PDB file of C-alpha atoms in Angstrom:
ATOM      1  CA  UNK A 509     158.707 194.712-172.391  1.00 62.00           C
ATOM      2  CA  UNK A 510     158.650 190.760-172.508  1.00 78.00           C
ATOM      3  CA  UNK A 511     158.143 188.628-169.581  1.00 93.00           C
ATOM      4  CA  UNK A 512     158.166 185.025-169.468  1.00 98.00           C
ATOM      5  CA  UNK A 513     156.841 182.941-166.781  1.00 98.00           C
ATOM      6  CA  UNK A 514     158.404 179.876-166.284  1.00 98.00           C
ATOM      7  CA  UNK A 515     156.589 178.505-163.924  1.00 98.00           C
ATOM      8  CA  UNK A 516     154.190 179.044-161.450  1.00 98.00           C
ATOM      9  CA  UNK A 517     153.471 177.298-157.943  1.00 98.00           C
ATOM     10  CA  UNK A 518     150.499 178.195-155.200  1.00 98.00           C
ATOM     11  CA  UNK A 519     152.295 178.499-152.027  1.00 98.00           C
ATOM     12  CA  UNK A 520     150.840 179.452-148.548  1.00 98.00           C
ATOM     13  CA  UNK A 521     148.096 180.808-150.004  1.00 98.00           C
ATOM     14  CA  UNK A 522     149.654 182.793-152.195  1.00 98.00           C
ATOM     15  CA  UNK A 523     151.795 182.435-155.742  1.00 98.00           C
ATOM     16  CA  UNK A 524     155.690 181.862-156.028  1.00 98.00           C
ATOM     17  CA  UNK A 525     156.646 182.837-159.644  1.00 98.00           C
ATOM     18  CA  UNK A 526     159.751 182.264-161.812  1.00 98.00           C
ATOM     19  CA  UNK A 527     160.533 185.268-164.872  1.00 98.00           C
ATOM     20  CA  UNK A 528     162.890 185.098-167.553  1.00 98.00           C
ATOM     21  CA  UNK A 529     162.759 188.649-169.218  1.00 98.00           C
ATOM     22  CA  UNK A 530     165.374 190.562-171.817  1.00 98.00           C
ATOM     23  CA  UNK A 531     167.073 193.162-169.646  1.00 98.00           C
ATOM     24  CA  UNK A 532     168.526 196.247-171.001  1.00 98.00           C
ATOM     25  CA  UNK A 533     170.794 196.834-169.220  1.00 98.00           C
ATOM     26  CA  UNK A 534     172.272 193.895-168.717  1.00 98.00           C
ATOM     27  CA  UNK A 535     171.965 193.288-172.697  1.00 98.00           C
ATOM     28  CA  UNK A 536     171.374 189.679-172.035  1.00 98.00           C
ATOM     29  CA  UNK A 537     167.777 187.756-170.988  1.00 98.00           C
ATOM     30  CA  UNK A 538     167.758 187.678-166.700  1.00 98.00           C
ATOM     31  CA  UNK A 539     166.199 185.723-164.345  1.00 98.00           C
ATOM     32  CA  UNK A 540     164.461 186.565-161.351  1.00 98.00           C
ATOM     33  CA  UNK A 541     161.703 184.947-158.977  1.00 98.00           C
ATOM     34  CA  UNK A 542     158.912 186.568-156.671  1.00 98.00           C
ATOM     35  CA  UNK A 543     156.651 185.048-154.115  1.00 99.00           C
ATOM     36  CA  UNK A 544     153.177 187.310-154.583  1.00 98.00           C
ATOM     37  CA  UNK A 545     151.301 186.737-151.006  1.00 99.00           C
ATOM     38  CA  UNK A 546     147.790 186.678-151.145  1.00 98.00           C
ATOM     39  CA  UNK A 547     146.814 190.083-149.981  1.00 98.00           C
ATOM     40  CA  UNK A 548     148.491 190.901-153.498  1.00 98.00           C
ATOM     41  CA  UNK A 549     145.527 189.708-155.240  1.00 98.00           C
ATOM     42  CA  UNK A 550     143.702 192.509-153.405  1.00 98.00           C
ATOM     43  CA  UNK A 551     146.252 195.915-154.487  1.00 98.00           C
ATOM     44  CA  UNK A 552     149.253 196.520-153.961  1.00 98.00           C
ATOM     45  CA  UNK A 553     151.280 195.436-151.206  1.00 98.00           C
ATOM     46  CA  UNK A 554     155.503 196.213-149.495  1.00 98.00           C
ATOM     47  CA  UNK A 555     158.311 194.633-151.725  1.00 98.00           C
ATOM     48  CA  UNK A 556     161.002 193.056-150.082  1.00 99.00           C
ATOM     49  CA  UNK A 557     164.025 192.530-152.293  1.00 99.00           C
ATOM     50  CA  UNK A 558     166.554 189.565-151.193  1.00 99.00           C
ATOM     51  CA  UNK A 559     169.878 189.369-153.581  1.00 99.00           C
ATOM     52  CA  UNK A 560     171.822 186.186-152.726  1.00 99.00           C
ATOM     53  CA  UNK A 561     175.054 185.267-152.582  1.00 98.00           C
ATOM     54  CA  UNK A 562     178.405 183.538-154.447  1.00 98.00           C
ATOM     55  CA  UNK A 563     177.566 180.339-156.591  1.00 98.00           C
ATOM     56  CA  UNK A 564     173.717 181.416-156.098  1.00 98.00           C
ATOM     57  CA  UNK A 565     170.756 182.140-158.503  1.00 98.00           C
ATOM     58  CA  UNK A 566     167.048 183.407-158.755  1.00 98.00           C
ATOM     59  CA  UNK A 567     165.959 179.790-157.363  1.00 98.00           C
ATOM     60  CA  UNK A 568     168.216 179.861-154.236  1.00 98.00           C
ATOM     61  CA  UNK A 569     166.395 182.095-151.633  1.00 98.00           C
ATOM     62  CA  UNK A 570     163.130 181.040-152.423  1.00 98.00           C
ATOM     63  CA  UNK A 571     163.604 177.123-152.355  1.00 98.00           C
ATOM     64  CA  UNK A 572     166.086 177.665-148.928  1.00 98.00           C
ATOM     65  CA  UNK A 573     165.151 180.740-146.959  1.00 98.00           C
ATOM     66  CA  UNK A 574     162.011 179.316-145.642  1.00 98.00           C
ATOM     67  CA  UNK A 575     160.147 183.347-146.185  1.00 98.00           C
ATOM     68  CA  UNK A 576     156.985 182.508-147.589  1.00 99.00           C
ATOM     69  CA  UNK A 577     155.021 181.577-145.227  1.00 98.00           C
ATOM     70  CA  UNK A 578     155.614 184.917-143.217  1.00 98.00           C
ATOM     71  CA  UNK A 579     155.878 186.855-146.293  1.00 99.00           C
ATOM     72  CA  UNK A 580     152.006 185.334-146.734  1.00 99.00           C
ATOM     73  CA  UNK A 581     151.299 185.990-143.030  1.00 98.00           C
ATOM     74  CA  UNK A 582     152.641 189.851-143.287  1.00 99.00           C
ATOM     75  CA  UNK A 583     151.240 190.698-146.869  1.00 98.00           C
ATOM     76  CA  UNK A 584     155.246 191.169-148.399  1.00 99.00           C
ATOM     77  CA  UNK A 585     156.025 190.859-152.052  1.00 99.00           C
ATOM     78  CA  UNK A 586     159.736 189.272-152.120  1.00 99.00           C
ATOM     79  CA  UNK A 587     161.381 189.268-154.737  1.00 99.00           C
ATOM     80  CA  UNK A 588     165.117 187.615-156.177  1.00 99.00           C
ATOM     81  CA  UNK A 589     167.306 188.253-158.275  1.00 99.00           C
ATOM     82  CA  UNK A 590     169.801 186.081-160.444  1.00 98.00           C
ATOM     83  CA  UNK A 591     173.833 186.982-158.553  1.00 98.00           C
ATOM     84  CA  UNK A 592     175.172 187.778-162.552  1.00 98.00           C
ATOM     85  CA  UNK A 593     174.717 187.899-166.000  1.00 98.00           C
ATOM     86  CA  UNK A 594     174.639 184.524-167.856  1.00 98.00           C
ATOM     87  CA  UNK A 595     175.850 184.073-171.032  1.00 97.00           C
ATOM     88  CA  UNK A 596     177.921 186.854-171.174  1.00 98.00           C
ATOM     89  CA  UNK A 597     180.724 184.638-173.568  1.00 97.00           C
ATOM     90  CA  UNK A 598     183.751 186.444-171.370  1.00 97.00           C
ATOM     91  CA  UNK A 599     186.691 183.980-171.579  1.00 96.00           C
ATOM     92  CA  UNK A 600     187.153 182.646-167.817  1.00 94.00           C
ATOM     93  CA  UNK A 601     184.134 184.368-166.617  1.00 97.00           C
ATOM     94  CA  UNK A 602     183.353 180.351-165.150  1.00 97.00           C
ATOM     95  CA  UNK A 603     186.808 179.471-164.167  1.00 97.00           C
ATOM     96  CA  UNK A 604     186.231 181.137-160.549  1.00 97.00           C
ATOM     97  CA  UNK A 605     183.180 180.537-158.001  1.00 97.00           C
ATOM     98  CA  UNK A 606     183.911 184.225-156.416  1.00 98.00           C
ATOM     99  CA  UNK A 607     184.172 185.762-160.418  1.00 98.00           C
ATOM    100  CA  UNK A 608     182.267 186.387-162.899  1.00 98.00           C
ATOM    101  CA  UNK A 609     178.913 183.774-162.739  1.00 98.00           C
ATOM    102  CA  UNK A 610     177.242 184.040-160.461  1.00 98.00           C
ATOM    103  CA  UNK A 611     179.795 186.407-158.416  1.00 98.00           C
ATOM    104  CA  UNK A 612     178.422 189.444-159.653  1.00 98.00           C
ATOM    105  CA  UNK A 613     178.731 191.634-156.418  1.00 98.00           C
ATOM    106  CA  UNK A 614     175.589 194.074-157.332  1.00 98.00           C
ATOM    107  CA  UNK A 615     178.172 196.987-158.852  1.00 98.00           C
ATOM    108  CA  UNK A 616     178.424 198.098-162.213  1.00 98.00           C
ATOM    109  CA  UNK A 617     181.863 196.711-163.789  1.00 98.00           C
ATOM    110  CA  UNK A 618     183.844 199.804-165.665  1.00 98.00           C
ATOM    111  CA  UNK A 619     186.656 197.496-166.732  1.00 98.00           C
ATOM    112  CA  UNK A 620     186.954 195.273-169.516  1.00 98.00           C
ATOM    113  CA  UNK A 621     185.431 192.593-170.482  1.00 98.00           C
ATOM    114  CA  UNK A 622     183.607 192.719-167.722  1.00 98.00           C
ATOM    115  CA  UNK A 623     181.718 196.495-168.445  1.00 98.00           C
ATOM    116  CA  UNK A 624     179.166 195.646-171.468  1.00 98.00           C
ATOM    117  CA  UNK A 625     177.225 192.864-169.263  1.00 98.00           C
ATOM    118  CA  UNK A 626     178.490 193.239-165.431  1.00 98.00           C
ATOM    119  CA  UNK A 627     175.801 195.668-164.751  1.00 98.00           C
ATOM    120  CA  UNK A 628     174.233 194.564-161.901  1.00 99.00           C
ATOM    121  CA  UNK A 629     173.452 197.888-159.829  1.00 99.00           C
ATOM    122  CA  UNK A 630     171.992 199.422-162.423  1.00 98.00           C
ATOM    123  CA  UNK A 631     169.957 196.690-163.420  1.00 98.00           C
ATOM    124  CA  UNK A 632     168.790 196.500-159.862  1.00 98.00           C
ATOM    125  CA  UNK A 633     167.936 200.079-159.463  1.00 98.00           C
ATOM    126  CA  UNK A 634     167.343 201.160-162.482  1.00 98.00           C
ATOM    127  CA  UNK A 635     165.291 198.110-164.254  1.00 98.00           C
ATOM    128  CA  UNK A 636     164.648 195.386-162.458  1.00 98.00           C
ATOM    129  CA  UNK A 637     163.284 197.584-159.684  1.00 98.00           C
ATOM    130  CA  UNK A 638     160.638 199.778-161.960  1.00 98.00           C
ATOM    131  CA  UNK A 639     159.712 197.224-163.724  1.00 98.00           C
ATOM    132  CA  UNK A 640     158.405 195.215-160.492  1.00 98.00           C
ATOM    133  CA  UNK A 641     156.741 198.362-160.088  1.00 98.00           C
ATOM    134  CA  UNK A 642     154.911 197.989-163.426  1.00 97.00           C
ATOM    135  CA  UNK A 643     154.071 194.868-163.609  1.00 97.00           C
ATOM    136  CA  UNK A 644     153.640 193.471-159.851  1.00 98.00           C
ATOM    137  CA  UNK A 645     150.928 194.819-157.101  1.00 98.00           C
ATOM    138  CA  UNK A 646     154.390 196.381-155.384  1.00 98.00           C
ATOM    139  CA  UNK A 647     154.126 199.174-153.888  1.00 98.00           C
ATOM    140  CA  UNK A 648     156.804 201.914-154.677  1.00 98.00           C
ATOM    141  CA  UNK A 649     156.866 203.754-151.566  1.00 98.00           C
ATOM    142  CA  UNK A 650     157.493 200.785-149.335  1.00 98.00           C
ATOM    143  CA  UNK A 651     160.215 199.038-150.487  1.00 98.00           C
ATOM    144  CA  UNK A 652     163.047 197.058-148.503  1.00 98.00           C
ATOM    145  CA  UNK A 653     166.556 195.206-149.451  1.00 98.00           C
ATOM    146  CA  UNK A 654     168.117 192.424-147.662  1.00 99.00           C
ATOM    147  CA  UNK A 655     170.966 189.260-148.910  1.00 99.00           C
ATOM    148  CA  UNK A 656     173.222 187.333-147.622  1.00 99.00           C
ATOM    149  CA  UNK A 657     177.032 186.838-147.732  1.00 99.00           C
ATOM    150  CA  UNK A 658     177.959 188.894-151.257  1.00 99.00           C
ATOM    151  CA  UNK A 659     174.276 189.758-151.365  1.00 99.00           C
ATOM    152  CA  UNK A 660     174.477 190.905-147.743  1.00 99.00           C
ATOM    153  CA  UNK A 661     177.265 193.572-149.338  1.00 99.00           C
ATOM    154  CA  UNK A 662     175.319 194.357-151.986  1.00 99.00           C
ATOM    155  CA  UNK A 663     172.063 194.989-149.951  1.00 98.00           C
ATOM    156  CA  UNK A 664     173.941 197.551-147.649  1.00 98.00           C
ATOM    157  CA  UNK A 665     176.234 199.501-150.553  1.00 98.00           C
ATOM    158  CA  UNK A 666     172.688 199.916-152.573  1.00 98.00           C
ATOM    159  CA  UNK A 667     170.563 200.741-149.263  1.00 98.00           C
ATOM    160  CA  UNK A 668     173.796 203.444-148.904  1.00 98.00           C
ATOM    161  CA  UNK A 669     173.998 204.517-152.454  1.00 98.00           C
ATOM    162  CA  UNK A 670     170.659 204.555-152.786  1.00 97.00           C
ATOM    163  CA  UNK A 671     168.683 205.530-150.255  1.00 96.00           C
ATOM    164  CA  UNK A 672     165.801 206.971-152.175  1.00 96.00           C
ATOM    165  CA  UNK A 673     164.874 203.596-153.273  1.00 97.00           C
ATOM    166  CA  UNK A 674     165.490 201.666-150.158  1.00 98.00           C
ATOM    167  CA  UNK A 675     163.419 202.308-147.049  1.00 97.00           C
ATOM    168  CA  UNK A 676     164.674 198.661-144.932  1.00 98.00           C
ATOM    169  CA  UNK A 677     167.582 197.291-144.984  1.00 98.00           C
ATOM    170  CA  UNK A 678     169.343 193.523-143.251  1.00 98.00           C
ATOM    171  CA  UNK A 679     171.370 191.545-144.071  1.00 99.00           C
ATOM    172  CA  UNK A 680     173.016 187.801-143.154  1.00 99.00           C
ATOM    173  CA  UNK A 681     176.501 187.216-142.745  1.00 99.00           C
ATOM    174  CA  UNK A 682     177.427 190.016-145.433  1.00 99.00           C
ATOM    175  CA  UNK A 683     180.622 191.156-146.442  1.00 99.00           C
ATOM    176  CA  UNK A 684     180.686 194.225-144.755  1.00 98.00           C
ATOM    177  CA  UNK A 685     184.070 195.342-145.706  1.00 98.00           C
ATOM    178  CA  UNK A 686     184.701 194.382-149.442  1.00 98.00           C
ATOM    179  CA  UNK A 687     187.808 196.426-150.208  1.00 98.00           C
ATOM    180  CA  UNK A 688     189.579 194.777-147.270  1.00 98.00           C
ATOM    181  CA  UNK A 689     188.667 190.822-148.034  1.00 98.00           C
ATOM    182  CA  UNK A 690     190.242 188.797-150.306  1.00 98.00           C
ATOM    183  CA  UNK A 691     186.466 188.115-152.020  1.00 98.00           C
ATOM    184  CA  UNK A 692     185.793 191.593-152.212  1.00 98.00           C
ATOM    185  CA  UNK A 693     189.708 192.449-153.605  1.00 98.00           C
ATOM    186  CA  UNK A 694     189.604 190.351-156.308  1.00 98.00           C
ATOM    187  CA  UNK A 695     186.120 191.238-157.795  1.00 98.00           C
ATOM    188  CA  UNK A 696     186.608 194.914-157.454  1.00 98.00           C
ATOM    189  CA  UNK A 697     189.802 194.826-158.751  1.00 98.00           C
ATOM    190  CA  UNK A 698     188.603 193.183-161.633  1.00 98.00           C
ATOM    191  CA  UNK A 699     185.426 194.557-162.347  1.00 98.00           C
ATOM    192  CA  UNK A 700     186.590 198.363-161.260  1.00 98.00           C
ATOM    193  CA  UNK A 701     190.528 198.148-161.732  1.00 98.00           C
ATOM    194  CA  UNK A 702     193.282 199.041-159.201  1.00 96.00           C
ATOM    195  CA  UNK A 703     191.544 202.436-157.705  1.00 95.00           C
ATOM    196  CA  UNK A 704     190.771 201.892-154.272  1.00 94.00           C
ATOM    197  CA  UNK A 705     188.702 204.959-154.269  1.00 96.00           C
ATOM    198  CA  UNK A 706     186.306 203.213-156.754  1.00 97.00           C
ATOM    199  CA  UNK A 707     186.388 200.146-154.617  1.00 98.00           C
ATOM    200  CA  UNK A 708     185.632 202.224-151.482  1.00 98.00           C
ATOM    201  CA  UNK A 709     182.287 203.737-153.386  1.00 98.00           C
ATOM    202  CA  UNK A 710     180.877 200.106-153.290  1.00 98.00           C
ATOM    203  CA  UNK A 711     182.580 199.187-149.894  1.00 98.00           C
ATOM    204  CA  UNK A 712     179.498 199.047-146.874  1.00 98.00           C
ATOM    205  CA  UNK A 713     182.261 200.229-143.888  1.00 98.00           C
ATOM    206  CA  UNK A 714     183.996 202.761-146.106  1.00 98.00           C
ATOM    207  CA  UNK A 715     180.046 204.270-147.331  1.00 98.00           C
ATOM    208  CA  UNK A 716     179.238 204.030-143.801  1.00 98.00           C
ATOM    209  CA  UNK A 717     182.239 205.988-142.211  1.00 97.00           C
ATOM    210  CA  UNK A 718     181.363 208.905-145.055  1.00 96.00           C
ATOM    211  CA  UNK A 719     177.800 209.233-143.849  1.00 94.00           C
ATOM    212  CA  UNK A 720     175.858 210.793-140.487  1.00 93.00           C
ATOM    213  CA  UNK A 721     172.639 208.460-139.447  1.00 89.00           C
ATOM    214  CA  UNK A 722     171.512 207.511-143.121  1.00 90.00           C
ATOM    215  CA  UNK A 723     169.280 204.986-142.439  1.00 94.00           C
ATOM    216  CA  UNK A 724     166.918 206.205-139.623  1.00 93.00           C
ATOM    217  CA  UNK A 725     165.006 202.990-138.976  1.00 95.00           C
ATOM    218  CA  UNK A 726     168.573 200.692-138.134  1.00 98.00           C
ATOM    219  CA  UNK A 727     170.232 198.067-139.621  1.00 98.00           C
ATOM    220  CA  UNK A 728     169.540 194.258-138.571  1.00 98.00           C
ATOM    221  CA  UNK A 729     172.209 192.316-139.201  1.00 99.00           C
ATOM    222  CA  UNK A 730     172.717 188.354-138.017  1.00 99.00           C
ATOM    223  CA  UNK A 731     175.877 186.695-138.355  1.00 99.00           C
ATOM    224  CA  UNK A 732     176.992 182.846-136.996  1.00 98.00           C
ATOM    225  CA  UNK A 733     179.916 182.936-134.822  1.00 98.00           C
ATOM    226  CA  UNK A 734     181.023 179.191-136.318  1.00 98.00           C
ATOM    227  CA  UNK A 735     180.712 181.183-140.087  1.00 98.00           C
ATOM    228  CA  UNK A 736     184.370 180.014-141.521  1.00 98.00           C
ATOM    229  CA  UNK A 737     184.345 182.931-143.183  1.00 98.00           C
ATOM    230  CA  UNK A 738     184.010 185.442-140.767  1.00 98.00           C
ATOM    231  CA  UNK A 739     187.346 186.113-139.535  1.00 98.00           C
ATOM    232  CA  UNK A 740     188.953 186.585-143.271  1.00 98.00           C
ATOM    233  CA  UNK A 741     186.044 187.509-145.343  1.00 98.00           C
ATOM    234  CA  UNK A 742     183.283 189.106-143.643  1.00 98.00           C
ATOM    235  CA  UNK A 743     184.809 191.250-141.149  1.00 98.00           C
ATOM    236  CA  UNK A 744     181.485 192.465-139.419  1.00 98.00           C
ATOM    237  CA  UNK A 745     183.500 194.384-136.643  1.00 98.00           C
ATOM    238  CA  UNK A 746     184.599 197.140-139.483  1.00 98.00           C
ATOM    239  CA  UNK A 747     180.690 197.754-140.118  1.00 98.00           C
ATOM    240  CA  UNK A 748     180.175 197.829-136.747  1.00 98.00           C
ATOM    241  CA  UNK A 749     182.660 200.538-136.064  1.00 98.00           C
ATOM    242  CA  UNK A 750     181.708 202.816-138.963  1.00 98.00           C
ATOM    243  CA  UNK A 751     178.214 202.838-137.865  1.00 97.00           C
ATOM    244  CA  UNK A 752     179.219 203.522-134.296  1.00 97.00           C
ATOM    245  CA  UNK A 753     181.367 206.214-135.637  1.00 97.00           C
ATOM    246  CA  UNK A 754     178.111 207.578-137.841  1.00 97.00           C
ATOM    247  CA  UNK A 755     175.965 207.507-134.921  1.00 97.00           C
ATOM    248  CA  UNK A 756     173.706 204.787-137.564  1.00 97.00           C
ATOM    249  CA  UNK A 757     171.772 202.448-135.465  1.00 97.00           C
ATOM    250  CA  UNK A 758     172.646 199.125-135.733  1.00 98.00           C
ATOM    251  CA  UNK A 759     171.455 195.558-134.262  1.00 98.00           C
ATOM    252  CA  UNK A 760     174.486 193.387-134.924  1.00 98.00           C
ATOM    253  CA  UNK A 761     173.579 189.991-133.397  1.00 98.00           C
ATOM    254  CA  UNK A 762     176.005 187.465-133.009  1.00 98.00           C
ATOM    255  CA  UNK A 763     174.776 183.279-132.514  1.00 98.00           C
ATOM    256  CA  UNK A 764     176.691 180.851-131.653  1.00 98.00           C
ATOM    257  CA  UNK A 765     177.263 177.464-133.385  1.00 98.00           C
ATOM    258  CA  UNK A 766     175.786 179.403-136.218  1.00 99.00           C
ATOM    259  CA  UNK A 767     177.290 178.657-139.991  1.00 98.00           C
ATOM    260  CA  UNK A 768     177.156 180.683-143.380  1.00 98.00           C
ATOM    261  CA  UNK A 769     174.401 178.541-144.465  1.00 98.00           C
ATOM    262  CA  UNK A 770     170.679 178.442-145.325  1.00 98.00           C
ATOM    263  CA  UNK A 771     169.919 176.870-142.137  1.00 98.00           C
ATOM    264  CA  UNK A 772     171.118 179.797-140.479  1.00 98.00           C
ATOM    265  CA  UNK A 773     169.602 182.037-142.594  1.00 98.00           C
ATOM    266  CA  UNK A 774     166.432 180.221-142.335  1.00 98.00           C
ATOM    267  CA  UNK A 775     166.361 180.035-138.646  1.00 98.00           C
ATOM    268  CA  UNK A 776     166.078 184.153-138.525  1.00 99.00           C
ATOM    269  CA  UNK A 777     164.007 184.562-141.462  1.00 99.00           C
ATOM    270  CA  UNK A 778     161.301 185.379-139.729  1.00 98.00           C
ATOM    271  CA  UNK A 779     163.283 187.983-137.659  1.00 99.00           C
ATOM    272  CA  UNK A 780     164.516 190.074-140.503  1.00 99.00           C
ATOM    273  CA  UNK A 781     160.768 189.764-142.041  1.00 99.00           C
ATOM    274  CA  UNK A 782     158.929 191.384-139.473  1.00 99.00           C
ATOM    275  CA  UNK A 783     161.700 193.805-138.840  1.00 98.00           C
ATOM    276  CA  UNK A 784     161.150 194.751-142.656  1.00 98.00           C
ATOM    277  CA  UNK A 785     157.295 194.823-141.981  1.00 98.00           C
ATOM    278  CA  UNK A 786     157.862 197.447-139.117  1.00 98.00           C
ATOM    279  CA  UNK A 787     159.917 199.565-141.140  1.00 98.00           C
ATOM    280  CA  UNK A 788     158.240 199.315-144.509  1.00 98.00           C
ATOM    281  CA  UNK A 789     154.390 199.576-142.831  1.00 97.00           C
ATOM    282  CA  UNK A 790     155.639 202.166-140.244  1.00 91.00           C
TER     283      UNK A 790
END
């Protein structure tokens, strides 16, 4: 398989990497970054997966979030994702900031033209994730998922879909109810048509409320209460509720004067870190 670095930084100690590589799945080349800490150069170490959200890339986490220096402190592997395919040549596919480019949403698209490239999950689970594996001092049994926003929703539906994979989960500000947001609406309606039972399948309430306790170690979730998106598109209450109805433990903490931004997200990065490190070392 052929990787490309494209560049390469010492940070805290450790290494923060860029890839380029030709995915599969995807059919097109994706990016992704990872921040190696040092205890990586002694064997493998917990991976901590972070997918961001709308108008985001590969770059945006690690450049923002402010992890490394815990991840360096706590021995984690993080690595990020690009939010879409690039270059997929679908007419309109740039036209929208919450379709197509980075807009993603981490689900496999069944609809045309969005089905030959708009495979996200599977390139998540199925590629992106073993190859890590192979190539990076990760190790397999200890791996975690977190994101904000649309990443947020895509960290919880693949934790739920997935929990083989996943052993931590958090998230920031996600959208925790997609089929009942206008963000969520549009993409699965385009990427998976007009049947709301194939929007519920990638929907983190509507997984939840199907479920009994499937994620033994909780849920950390952080969400600002000045987030202008909260009351339309995030809707954090309906998560709430279908864990509550699961009997899933959740830590829903709501801060105020908190926005959807990166200095929010930064200013409990170290929170959702360690909480990872607990789970994943545990």
């Amino acid at each position: 398989m052929s990787l490309t670095v494209l560049s390469e930084h010492r940070c805290f100690g450790g290494v923060q990497r860029f890839y380029q590589h030709a995915s599969v799945e995807i059919g097109l080349p994706m990016k992704f970054s990872v921040f190696l800490p040092p205890q990586a150069e002694h064997g493998p170490v917990p991976v901590l997966f972070y997918l961001a959200g709308l108008t985001c890339n590969e770059e945006t986490f690690m450049i923002k979030g402010g992890a490394q220096r815990i991840a360096a402190e706590l021995g984690i592997l993080l690595v990020a994702p690009d939010t879409s395919p690039r270059g997929a040549g679908i007419a309109g596919e740039s036209d929208s900031w919450d379709l197509g480019v980075a807009a993603g949403f981490y689900l496999d698209a069944s609809e045309a033209p969005w089905r030959r490239h708009y495979r996200m999950e599977s390139y998540l689970t199925q590629e992106l994730l073993p190859l890590v594996l192979q190539v990076l001092p990760a190790q397999g049994e200890r791996v975690g998922i977190f994101g904000h926003s649309m990443g947020g929703h895509g960290a919880l539906t693949l934790a739920l879909r997935h929990p083989d994979l996943y052993r931590s989960v958090s998230a920031f500000a996600p959208i925790a109810a997609a089929s009942q947001c206008p963000w969520g609406q549009k993409a699965l309606s385009n990427y998976l048509g007009n049947e709301r039972s194939s929007w519920e399948q990638h929907d983190a309430s509507a997984l939840m409320r199907t479920m009994q306790s499937p994620l033994p170690q909780g849920i950390l979730i952080d969400q600002g209460l000045d987030d202008k998106f909260l009351t339309e598109q995030l809707l954090p209450q309906e998560f709430e509720a279908a864990c509550a109805q699961a009997g899933q433990v959740l830590q829903l903490r709501r801060h105020a004067g908190y926005d959807h931004g990166y200095y929010f997200i930064a200013s409990f990065m170290e929170d959702h870190l360690r909480f990872h490190h607990r789970n994943l070392t545990s």
